[in-house]
Amino acid sequence: MSETAPAPQAPRRAGARTLAEKVWADHLVKRGEDGAPDLVYIDLHLLHEVTSPQAFDGLRAEGRPVRRPDLTIATEDHNTPTIDIDKPIADITSRTQIETLRRNAEEFGIRLHSLGDVEQGIVHIVGPQLGLTMPGITVVCGDSHTSTHGAFGAMAFGIGTSEVEHVLATQTLPLKPFKTMAITVEGALKPGVTAKDVILAVIAKIGTNGGQGHVLEYRGSAIRALSMEGRMTICNMSIEAGARAGMVAPDQTTFDYLEGRPHAPKGADWDAAVAYWRTLPSDEGAVFDAEVLLDADELEPFVTWGTNPGQGTTLAGEVPDPAAIADPQLRDSAQRALEYMDLTPGTRLKDIKVDAVFMGSCTNSRVEDLRAFASIVKGRRKADHVRVMVVPGSARVRLEAEAEGLDKIFTDFGAEWRFAGCSMCLGMNPDQLAPGERCASTSNRNFEGRQGKGGRTHLVSPLVAAATAIRGTLSSPSDVEAEALV
Amino acid sequence: MDAFTTYTGVAVPLKRSAVDTDQIIPAVYLKRVTKTGFEDALFAHLRQDPAFVLNDPVYAQGSILFAGPDFGTGSSREHAVWALRDSGFRAVFAPRFGDIFRGNSGKQGLLTGVLSEEVIATCWAAIEADPGAAATVDLQAGTVTLSGETYPFEIDAYTRWRLLEGLDDIGLTLRDESRITQFEQGREAWRPQTLPVRER
């Protein structure tokens, strides 16, 4: 499945290291011997209500404190409602998880941004927004989409609840080094083609386990041309290719994004940090364990047709015929996916009618994403039969969007403008699809039942989500423009 | 986590094979927010059968389980170990274990020892001949003694050492605490802080 090649592009140079290897080396508390894992220091630990309760309970049982509350921050996101946020949470499991986080934060001295707080939001939106996420640091969170923070040149990865407890108690993790994979995207993206289309194309190319055990480093002119928001979208979905983490080398774009944010270094610290960050990009001649090449000029708006993020193709294409897939396992998986998605091979993707559009999630809910969506829907009305939800990634993104008048554009369009959280990306709160409903979603997973039992998800970019909300069928922005000319 | 050296407790014959983690603890119990208090969840579905071994009052204080092959296969849920531990179990013997379950057990202080199918069958017969009888596990010697017979069991050297020392993953890491502290002293000032900087 994987089209990766072991051969390095540049000639190997002794001592040349990759970005990932440099960050790893600078966090080694102890190198593992005789097959034992390395002990790696963690600079930043992000917490949310779902994967932290048992970690705190474990600390209590052993009478252990949190070693570094000053390197730890918590927010409420997975279970939070996106309407009526001033009312008690109806679902008892959701409420218990949130109340437990509040109690634990109080007891262990952890900074927590609760529902209603101006810094509350999806954990992966909050870290970068506060300037806590920066190049050359290690970031962990009990959430697989922690890979998002790698966009800054940080080593960021998701962990399990036992590991959350381990980091709380020791600020370290025993880890075996990851392998490295270079994903090089050269060229220029066409108008209407976004970071989301790049990562969906990468996953379709290498498969949902193509990155297993690896840190992916996204590089090449198309990646360097991306904003931090675009880089975060790409790194966010590294886990959907099976990778442990995704990274982009820090550059002026990174520094410009960070400078002046509340927790970014100041004065002499800033200068020292930037000087160090400039040493981080992979050295000329550094060797990756695997390499993948993509031509940016050839990329088109992308959409998934199946039930894993690797089952995708260009929006201009058709639903594939499983019979044409050579690999028996992939063929069976495609067959099952089409049954679940209620799709027939050969159907033009643009003929697929949707019931809902979800604009949000840690993949695409930063203000730049909302602006992209607004640029297409401005002055238009949504298709009558489509329910459109716009969910900002954080309370601050919501405020920023409102200051720019984006909320008015959304509500005039007929969309619901909600409060911040993970929302319909995974439906832990009441934002769910009904059985059989079909959704064009800017989120990251199209698994069976992910957005609600029996719900059907097509992963798309914010631009495609907007065009789809207007036409009611999977559409690209150019379809909307073409229609306007008729 | 308490160190495990020798332990004596009531032996329980679980005469089933392929008791997977869903049987050890059904998924419905995974919604809880605690890491303890899972004793009511242990074998919850199996317990609905009045004839299930742990419904027999003679095994109410049972703490050493003798199970059939492939104990603890399936889902990776750590809750399976928690449920056994919370119900008072300190050791499980079986001819084969699920790998993830066995790994999780070692980290939580639950001893998992491999005995051949023949030895397990012999133990079942011995327990049923004397219900409520105690077994004695000697981890240092790597043996379990039941009804006067002593059987050597298999356990990997690393897990055995950790159990003898009473080291969970965190305890193991904290043996290197001075190195962590030393590393922290060398960290640069620009690295992120979520709270005001503490005085050191």
XYZ file of C-alpha atoms in Angstrom:
686
model
C 0.000 0.000 0.000
C 2.648 2.464 1.067
C 4.497 4.097 -1.807
C 7.332 5.139 0.419
C 10.918 4.649 -0.679
C 13.823 4.167 1.702
C 16.321 6.020 -0.513
C 17.273 9.487 0.759
C 17.246 12.359 -1.726
C 20.383 14.148 -0.658
C 23.593 12.242 -0.095
C 23.911 11.087 3.485
C 26.130 13.287 5.593
C 27.649 12.040 8.815
C 26.122 13.777 11.823
C 23.267 15.310 9.799
C 20.061 15.103 11.817
C 16.369 15.543 11.158
C 14.176 18.050 12.975
C 12.564 15.220 14.945
C 15.928 13.775 15.976
C 17.118 17.181 17.225
C 14.043 17.776 19.368
C 14.216 14.239 20.747
C 17.922 14.546 21.613
C 17.353 17.823 23.444
C 14.737 16.177 25.711
C 16.643 13.058 26.732
C 16.717 12.732 30.499
C 18.222 9.280 30.182
C 19.097 7.186 27.179
C 17.640 3.693 27.420
C 20.126 0.838 27.539
C 19.742 -2.833 26.598
C 16.445 -2.293 24.799
C 14.928 -0.155 27.559
C 13.083 2.970 26.377
C 14.563 6.471 26.529
C 13.270 8.774 29.263
C 12.001 11.922 27.516
C 11.180 15.238 29.183
C 7.790 16.813 28.425
C 7.648 20.613 28.119
C 3.905 21.048 27.874
C 1.065 18.797 29.059
C -2.461 19.577 27.864
C -5.465 18.066 29.647
C -9.161 17.721 28.921
C -12.060 16.100 30.740
C -12.260 12.735 28.968
C -8.836 11.144 29.395
C -7.678 12.753 32.645
C -10.019 11.590 35.463
C -8.423 8.184 36.042
C -4.943 9.676 35.809
C -5.716 11.997 38.717
C -7.397 9.143 40.565
C -4.211 7.115 40.171
C -2.144 9.965 41.665
C -4.505 10.167 44.615
C -4.326 6.404 45.214
C -0.515 6.584 45.423
C -0.381 9.930 47.223
C 1.599 11.543 44.411
C 1.500 15.266 43.537
C 1.575 16.789 40.056
C 5.274 17.436 39.519
C 4.960 20.520 37.309
C 1.565 22.267 37.431
C 3.358 25.173 35.740
C 3.855 23.062 32.602
C 0.268 21.802 32.613
C -2.977 23.372 31.386
C -6.533 22.029 31.099
C -9.595 22.969 29.103
C -13.104 21.584 28.690
C -13.911 20.628 25.123
C -15.087 17.117 24.221
C -18.353 17.151 26.177
C -19.209 20.829 26.250
C -22.519 21.952 24.771
C -22.410 24.556 21.992
C -25.762 26.154 22.861
C -27.222 27.156 26.234
C -23.771 27.062 27.795
C -25.059 28.838 30.897
C -27.395 25.917 31.717
C -26.425 22.676 33.488
C -25.213 19.904 31.168
C -28.040 17.412 30.724
C -26.046 14.267 29.900
C -24.888 12.735 33.164
C -21.634 11.198 31.875
C -20.650 14.477 30.216
C -21.456 16.454 33.334
C -19.584 14.030 35.596
C -16.448 14.196 33.444
C -16.470 17.987 33.431
C -17.180 18.286 37.157
C -14.416 15.758 37.845
C -11.911 17.814 35.845
C -12.897 20.935 37.783
C -12.386 19.157 41.116
C -9.064 17.674 40.024
C -7.761 20.993 38.712
C -8.638 22.624 42.025
C -7.112 19.853 44.129
C -3.861 19.559 42.150
C -3.400 23.240 41.327
C -3.874 22.988 37.562
C -4.845 25.996 35.451
C -8.229 25.229 33.894
C -10.261 27.099 31.285
C -13.867 26.134 31.927
C -16.916 26.525 29.764
C -17.724 30.245 29.685
C -14.083 31.309 30.143
C -12.627 33.434 27.319
C -9.738 30.991 26.844
C -11.957 27.866 26.806
C -11.994 25.810 23.640
C -10.624 22.750 21.893
C -7.330 21.914 23.575
C -5.438 21.973 20.262
C -6.754 25.419 19.398
C -6.058 26.837 22.869
C -2.337 25.888 23.116
C -1.226 27.665 19.922
C -3.583 30.594 20.513
C -2.002 31.312 23.914
C 1.493 31.034 22.476
C 2.230 28.005 24.694
C 2.920 25.833 21.663
C 6.321 26.751 20.243
C 9.159 25.228 18.212
C 11.533 22.710 19.707
C 9.330 21.660 22.633
C 7.674 18.355 23.487
C 3.873 18.451 23.851
C 1.604 15.620 24.983
C -2.120 15.281 25.603
C -4.494 12.375 26.090
C -5.832 12.953 22.599
C -4.598 11.608 19.281
C -4.905 14.964 17.508
C -2.115 16.389 19.657
C -0.087 16.032 16.460
C -1.566 19.465 15.559
C 1.119 21.255 17.592
C 3.858 19.765 15.398
C 3.075 22.569 12.925
C 5.383 24.744 15.046
C 8.289 22.328 14.884
C 7.350 20.823 18.252
C 7.351 17.078 18.939
C 3.690 16.587 19.825
C 1.807 13.327 20.198
C -1.224 11.738 21.798
C -0.931 9.454 24.847
C -3.164 7.093 26.862
C -4.566 7.705 30.334
C -1.785 5.748 32.114
C 0.739 7.929 30.321
C -1.196 11.044 31.334
C -0.752 9.915 34.941
C 2.926 9.231 34.284
C 3.505 12.734 32.891
C 1.545 14.351 35.725
C 3.724 12.534 38.273
C 7.127 12.747 36.578
C 6.928 15.262 33.659
C 8.613 12.540 31.581
C 7.678 9.530 29.467
C 9.606 6.324 28.770
C 9.571 6.108 24.956
C 11.268 4.205 22.156
C 12.511 6.591 19.437
C 10.131 7.064 16.501
C 11.204 6.514 12.912
C 11.149 9.480 10.527
C 9.337 9.982 7.225
C 9.673 12.994 4.935
C 6.494 14.071 3.130
C 7.698 16.516 0.504
C 5.088 18.648 -1.297
C 6.667 20.753 -4.042
C 4.938 23.310 -6.254
C 2.039 25.709 -5.762
C -1.522 24.867 -4.768
C -4.201 25.965 -7.235
C -6.816 28.461 -6.035
C -9.499 26.605 -4.070
C -7.057 23.871 -3.021
C -6.167 24.031 0.674
C -4.068 22.382 3.369
C -6.988 20.020 4.066
C -6.878 18.754 0.491
C -3.111 18.212 0.823
C -3.424 16.043 3.926
C -6.408 14.075 2.589
C -4.330 13.382 -0.538
C -1.341 12.333 1.594
C -3.476 9.886 3.597
C -5.107 8.486 0.449
C -1.597 7.938 -0.935
C 0.145 6.299 2.035
C -2.903 4.698 3.669
C -4.271 4.906 7.195
C -1.316 2.943 8.570
C 1.324 4.204 6.145
C 2.861 6.396 8.830
C 2.845 3.812 11.629
C 5.678 4.299 14.116
C 6.906 7.395 12.275
C 7.099 11.115 12.810
C 6.103 12.706 9.506
C 8.005 15.834 8.533
C 6.068 17.873 5.975
C 8.426 19.856 3.780
C 8.800 21.385 0.328
C 7.771 24.701 -1.199
C 4.014 24.083 -0.894
C 4.320 23.496 2.853
C 6.584 26.517 3.400
C 4.010 28.674 1.586
C 1.263 27.645 4.043
C 0.103 29.771 6.981
C 0.443 28.373 10.512
C -3.267 27.539 10.408
C -2.780 25.471 7.248
C 0.234 23.721 8.745
C -1.819 22.887 11.850
C -4.557 21.358 9.668
C -1.972 19.119 8.022
C -0.163 18.063 11.189
C -3.515 17.511 12.925
C -4.393 14.645 10.603
C -0.985 12.902 10.782
C -2.583 10.422 13.155
C -5.089 9.503 10.418
C -2.106 8.197 8.434
C -1.193 6.115 11.489
C 1.765 8.340 12.419
C 2.778 9.194 15.971
C 3.344 12.850 15.105
C 3.665 15.343 12.268
C 6.095 18.254 12.130
C 6.926 21.296 10.025
C 10.278 23.029 10.421
C 9.956 26.430 12.111
C 10.586 29.473 9.914
C 9.715 33.184 9.769
C 5.997 32.303 9.366
C 6.185 30.440 12.675
C 8.017 33.234 14.491
C 5.619 35.895 13.149
C 2.625 33.884 14.357
C 4.096 33.430 17.827
C 5.578 36.831 18.557
C 3.510 38.847 21.015
C 1.175 35.995 22.042
C 0.506 35.875 25.811
C 2.951 33.040 26.587
C 5.503 33.608 23.832
C 8.982 34.436 25.156
C 9.758 38.143 25.556
C 12.872 40.303 25.216
C 16.164 38.458 25.574
C 14.310 35.139 26.007
C 12.678 35.697 22.609
C 16.026 36.353 20.954
C 17.576 33.274 22.565
C 14.590 31.175 21.552
C 14.624 32.327 17.921
C 18.372 31.728 17.692
C 17.797 28.158 18.901
C 14.709 27.600 16.741
C 16.717 28.538 13.645
C 19.006 25.547 14.333
C 16.101 23.074 14.314
C 15.281 22.449 10.620
C 16.556 19.103 9.316
C 20.163 19.319 8.192
C 21.124 19.020 4.544
C 21.800 15.341 3.949
C 19.843 14.129 6.975
C 18.422 10.689 6.358
C 14.739 9.842 6.799
C 13.608 6.248 7.219
C 11.112 6.803 4.404
C 10.204 9.518 1.899
C 7.022 10.413 0.017
C 6.704 12.996 -2.752
C 3.587 14.917 -3.803
C 3.205 17.416 -6.631
C 1.242 20.394 -5.305
C 0.349 21.630 -8.813
C -1.619 18.451 -9.471
C -3.715 18.522 -6.290
C -7.463 19.168 -6.502
C -10.168 19.642 -3.878
C -10.477 16.303 -2.112
C -13.317 14.418 -0.441
C -13.681 11.072 1.305
C -16.255 8.566 0.038
C -15.663 5.814 2.637
C -15.401 5.228 6.361
C -11.728 5.890 6.971
C -9.773 9.027 6.063
C -7.710 7.108 3.489
C -10.822 6.346 1.435
C -10.857 9.595 -0.497
C -10.441 10.965 -3.995
C -10.726 14.206 -5.929
C -14.096 15.888 -5.737
C -14.342 15.867 -9.535
C -14.166 12.061 -9.485
C -16.574 9.194 -8.934
C -17.336 6.728 -6.176
C -14.793 3.951 -6.870
C -15.687 0.385 -7.720
C -14.360 -1.948 -4.990
C -14.096 -4.709 -7.617
C -11.267 -2.717 -9.226
C -9.184 -2.713 -6.010
C -6.485 -5.380 -6.183
C -5.692 -5.777 -2.459
C -8.385 -8.113 -1.023
C -8.381 -6.455 2.400
C -8.757 -2.946 0.931
C -11.420 -4.251 -1.449
C -13.493 -5.713 1.400
C -13.058 -2.561 3.414
C -14.220 -0.416 0.452
C -17.196 -2.711 -0.109
C -18.274 -2.430 3.530
C -17.707 1.327 3.464
C -19.932 1.830 0.428
C -22.694 -0.201 2.063
C -22.496 1.920 5.203
C -22.284 5.150 3.212
C -25.153 3.998 0.935
C -23.167 4.812 -2.206
C -23.021 3.108 -5.603
C -19.774 2.752 -7.581
C -19.589 5.149 -10.517
C -21.753 7.838 -8.900
C -20.307 11.294 -9.512
C -19.237 12.636 -6.136
C -20.755 15.997 -7.016
C -24.168 14.309 -7.391
C -24.150 13.255 -3.722
C -26.735 15.161 -1.727
C -25.992 16.039 1.893
C -28.291 16.718 4.864
C -25.815 18.592 7.014
C -22.617 20.620 6.887
C -20.322 20.779 9.925
C -17.780 23.585 9.963
C -15.515 23.067 12.974
C -13.167 20.657 14.877
C -9.474 20.872 15.823
C -8.685 20.339 12.134
C -10.477 23.414 10.784
C -11.981 25.784 13.353
C -9.430 28.582 13.614
C -10.443 32.046 12.522
C -8.697 31.625 9.168
C -10.918 28.588 8.491
C -14.028 30.564 9.400
C -12.904 33.378 7.076
C -12.448 30.878 4.247
C -15.959 29.520 4.814
C -17.378 33.047 5.032
C -15.654 34.118 1.801
C -17.810 31.619 -0.123
C -21.144 31.908 1.724
C -21.158 35.708 2.108
C -24.344 37.218 0.705
C -25.784 33.810 -0.170
C -28.422 31.470 1.312
C -27.813 27.841 2.188
C -29.687 25.096 0.359
C -33.068 24.679 2.069
C -32.672 21.023 2.985
C -29.206 21.400 4.536
C -28.558 22.014 8.225
C -25.374 24.061 8.646
C -23.469 24.312 11.933
C -20.495 26.605 12.402
C -18.584 25.830 15.612
C -15.540 27.968 16.443
C -12.552 26.162 17.942
C -12.339 28.403 20.984
C -14.207 31.145 22.775
C -11.541 33.558 21.564
C -11.963 32.475 17.945
C -15.681 33.107 18.410
C -15.000 36.632 19.670
C -12.519 37.319 16.881
C -15.000 36.110 14.275
C -17.735 38.286 15.748
C -15.448 41.324 15.773
C -14.995 40.804 12.033
C -18.737 40.333 11.475
C -18.368 36.712 10.375
C -21.194 35.622 12.684
C -23.585 37.883 10.785
C -22.462 36.352 7.472
C -23.116 32.861 8.873
C -26.536 33.606 10.352
C -27.642 35.529 7.224
C -26.597 32.457 5.265
C -28.899 30.336 7.447
C -26.173 28.614 9.478
C -26.237 28.015 13.231
C -23.478 29.989 14.967
C -22.417 28.015 18.035
C -20.166 28.212 21.066
C -16.729 26.552 21.093
C -15.959 22.844 21.496
C -15.320 19.541 19.731
C -19.030 19.338 18.956
C -20.131 17.210 15.993
C -16.628 16.023 15.186
C -17.299 13.147 17.575
C -20.763 13.779 18.981
C -19.947 13.392 22.674
C -22.228 16.358 23.282
C -25.746 16.649 21.787
C -24.384 17.809 18.373
C -24.941 14.589 16.450
C -26.174 13.331 13.109
C -29.393 11.318 13.042
C -29.172 7.746 11.672
C -28.775 7.819 7.881
C -27.982 11.547 7.730
C -25.147 12.545 5.412
C -22.737 15.310 6.352
C -19.970 17.251 4.637
C -17.626 17.862 7.546
C -14.399 19.809 8.000
C -13.395 17.410 10.800
C -10.856 14.588 10.737
C -12.599 11.213 11.014
C -15.278 9.638 8.850
C -15.543 6.462 10.934
C -18.879 4.651 11.171
C -21.064 6.368 13.743
C -18.418 8.967 14.624
C -20.744 11.954 14.175
C -23.762 10.099 15.519
C -25.046 6.529 15.277
C -25.707 5.693 11.610
C -24.418 9.092 10.456
C -22.432 9.300 7.180
C -19.442 11.619 6.972
C -17.592 13.098 3.984
C -14.399 14.865 5.043
C -13.805 18.129 3.172
C -12.053 21.505 3.399
C -13.867 24.636 4.671
C -14.152 25.892 1.070
C -15.779 22.667 -0.109
C -18.012 22.644 2.995
C -19.194 26.164 2.136
C -19.860 25.394 -1.518
C -21.684 22.205 -0.476
C -23.861 24.115 1.976
C -24.907 26.460 -0.863
C -25.652 23.819 -3.497
C -26.811 20.988 -1.220
C -24.588 18.513 -3.051
C -20.827 17.970 -2.641
C -19.403 20.980 -4.492
C -16.250 22.981 -5.028
C -16.089 26.781 -4.838
C -15.689 26.887 -8.625
C -19.104 25.217 -8.983
C -20.636 28.060 -6.990
C -18.920 30.665 -9.149
C -19.971 28.886 -12.348
C -23.570 28.826 -11.131
C -23.471 32.547 -10.336
C -22.439 33.282 -13.935
C -25.374 31.381 -15.461
C 2.188 -0.260 44.401
C 3.023 -2.875 47.040
C 5.985 -5.189 46.530
C 5.084 -8.811 45.789
C 7.241 -11.420 47.534
C 5.137 -14.247 48.923
C 1.390 -14.297 49.158
C -1.147 -16.797 50.484
C -4.831 -16.630 49.603
C -7.920 -18.602 48.617
C -7.529 -20.359 45.256
C -10.356 -20.100 42.706
C -10.842 -22.518 39.782
C -12.046 -20.582 36.709
C -12.693 -23.529 34.419
C -13.049 -21.594 31.198
C -10.750 -20.801 28.303
C -10.539 -17.539 26.306
C -11.915 -15.341 29.069
C -11.371 -12.077 27.201
C -11.283 -8.602 28.746
C -14.900 -7.981 27.716
C -15.841 -10.910 29.971
C -13.551 -9.701 32.725
C -15.227 -6.294 32.579
C -18.009 -5.388 30.127
C -17.679 -2.125 28.162
C -20.566 -0.451 29.973
C -18.318 -0.024 33.041
C -15.709 1.948 31.102
C -17.588 5.240 31.435
C -16.520 5.737 35.016
C -14.101 8.479 36.014
C -12.271 6.563 38.748
C -9.411 4.089 38.639
C -10.642 2.131 41.634
C -13.971 0.710 42.784
C -14.437 -1.725 39.891
C -15.083 -4.761 42.146
C -18.782 -4.781 41.201
C -17.853 -4.931 37.516
C -15.605 -8.010 37.613
C -17.083 -10.764 35.436
C -20.401 -8.870 35.608
C -22.074 -10.872 32.829
C -20.667 -14.235 33.927
C -21.853 -13.570 37.468
C -25.463 -13.503 36.244
C -25.189 -17.291 36.060
C -25.859 -18.568 39.625
C -23.516 -21.496 38.958
C -20.561 -19.157 38.194
C -17.675 -20.060 40.470
C -17.378 -16.674 42.184
C -21.051 -16.846 43.191
C -20.116 -19.741 45.467
C -19.655 -18.239 48.977
C -16.689 -20.522 49.597
C -14.734 -18.442 47.070
C -15.924 -15.054 48.351
C -12.435 -14.298 49.682
C -10.768 -15.720 46.566
C -7.578 -13.946 45.557
C -5.616 -16.396 43.368
C -7.225 -17.354 40.093
C -6.465 -20.566 38.165
C -7.878 -20.039 34.664
C -7.939 -21.822 31.315
C -5.832 -20.802 28.310
C -5.995 -17.342 26.659
C -7.038 -15.391 29.704
C -7.272 -11.628 29.113
C -7.330 -11.562 25.330
C -9.181 -8.859 23.366
C -9.623 -5.174 24.149
C -6.669 -3.363 25.693
C -8.752 -1.883 28.533
C -6.675 -1.494 31.698
C -9.958 -1.729 33.586
C -9.708 -5.529 33.406
C -6.700 -5.427 35.710
C -8.303 -2.816 37.947
C -11.434 -4.973 38.356
C -9.384 -8.014 39.365
C -7.208 -5.964 41.723
C -10.202 -4.193 43.302
C -11.850 -7.577 43.896
C -8.814 -8.651 45.908
C -6.999 -10.769 43.324
C -3.218 -10.731 43.584
C -2.325 -13.457 41.087
C -3.719 -15.227 38.029
C -2.355 -18.487 36.650
C -3.208 -19.742 33.166
C -1.553 -21.661 30.326
C -1.611 -18.531 28.070
C -2.466 -14.833 28.475
C -3.420 -11.977 26.165
C -0.231 -9.922 25.670
C -1.658 -6.489 26.437
C -3.475 -7.751 29.518
C -0.303 -9.372 30.772
C 1.649 -6.160 30.217
C -1.009 -4.117 32.000
C -1.041 -6.587 34.922
C 2.670 -6.271 35.576
C 2.330 -2.507 35.715
C -0.447 -2.716 38.309
C 1.037 -5.299 40.634
C -1.122 -8.232 39.528
C 1.045 -11.342 39.085
C 0.331 -13.401 35.957
C 2.099 -16.759 35.956
C 2.045 -19.394 33.216
C 1.335 -22.997 34.225
C 0.857 -25.817 31.703
C -2.650 -27.005 30.889
C -1.889 -30.245 32.761
C -0.840 -28.388 35.911
C -3.897 -26.094 35.699
C -6.137 -29.185 35.414
C -4.374 -30.734 38.414
C -4.904 -27.515 40.399
C -8.590 -27.365 39.461
C -9.007 -30.954 40.739
C -7.098 -30.157 43.936
C -9.187 -27.045 44.668
C -12.462 -28.831 43.985
C -11.396 -31.620 46.320
C -10.884 -29.002 49.052
C -12.952 -25.876 48.205
C -11.689 -22.747 49.935
C -8.163 -24.117 50.188
C -5.330 -21.613 50.136
C -2.497 -21.426 47.637
C 0.865 -19.830 48.352
C 2.783 -17.913 45.709
C 6.510 -17.464 46.206
C 7.694 -15.015 43.550
C 11.312 -15.172 44.668
C 11.303 -18.918 44.056
C 8.880 -18.641 41.126
C 6.535 -21.288 42.533
C 2.933 -21.782 43.600
C 2.033 -24.337 46.249
C -1.376 -25.936 46.521
C -2.455 -28.984 48.565
C 1.138 -29.754 49.427
C 2.324 -29.771 45.809
C 4.658 -27.070 44.532
C 4.624 -26.034 40.848
C 7.124 -23.716 39.164
C 5.447 -21.044 36.993
C 6.808 -18.881 34.190
C 7.121 -15.120 34.364
C 9.565 -12.898 32.489
C 12.566 -11.671 34.460
C 11.783 -7.965 34.016
C 8.180 -8.212 35.281
C 9.299 -10.456 38.137
C 11.887 -7.874 39.189
C 9.323 -5.050 39.022
C 6.810 -7.007 41.107
C 9.446 -7.921 43.688
C 10.465 -4.260 43.934
C 6.847 -3.031 43.882
C 7.554 -0.667 41.021
C 4.795 0.596 38.762
C 5.829 2.594 35.665
C 5.873 5.807 37.638
C 7.821 4.275 40.507
C 10.345 3.013 37.996
C 10.780 6.467 36.484
C 11.014 8.103 39.889
C 14.118 6.001 40.597
C 15.712 8.465 38.168
C 14.225 11.498 39.873
C 17.611 13.122 40.480
C 18.286 12.990 36.733
C 14.901 14.595 36.036
C 15.687 17.368 38.495
C 19.106 17.837 36.934
C 17.533 18.045 33.460
C 15.050 20.631 34.716
C 17.837 22.830 36.039
C 19.281 23.054 32.540
C 16.018 24.025 30.802
C 16.047 27.359 29.000
C 13.982 30.278 30.272
C 12.069 30.686 26.997
C 10.292 27.333 27.319
C 6.554 27.620 27.973
C 5.087 28.174 31.450
C 1.362 27.862 32.059
C 1.493 29.378 35.536
C 3.654 32.123 37.021
C 7.181 30.822 37.425
C 7.807 29.164 40.785
C 10.695 30.121 42.995
C 13.216 27.314 42.944
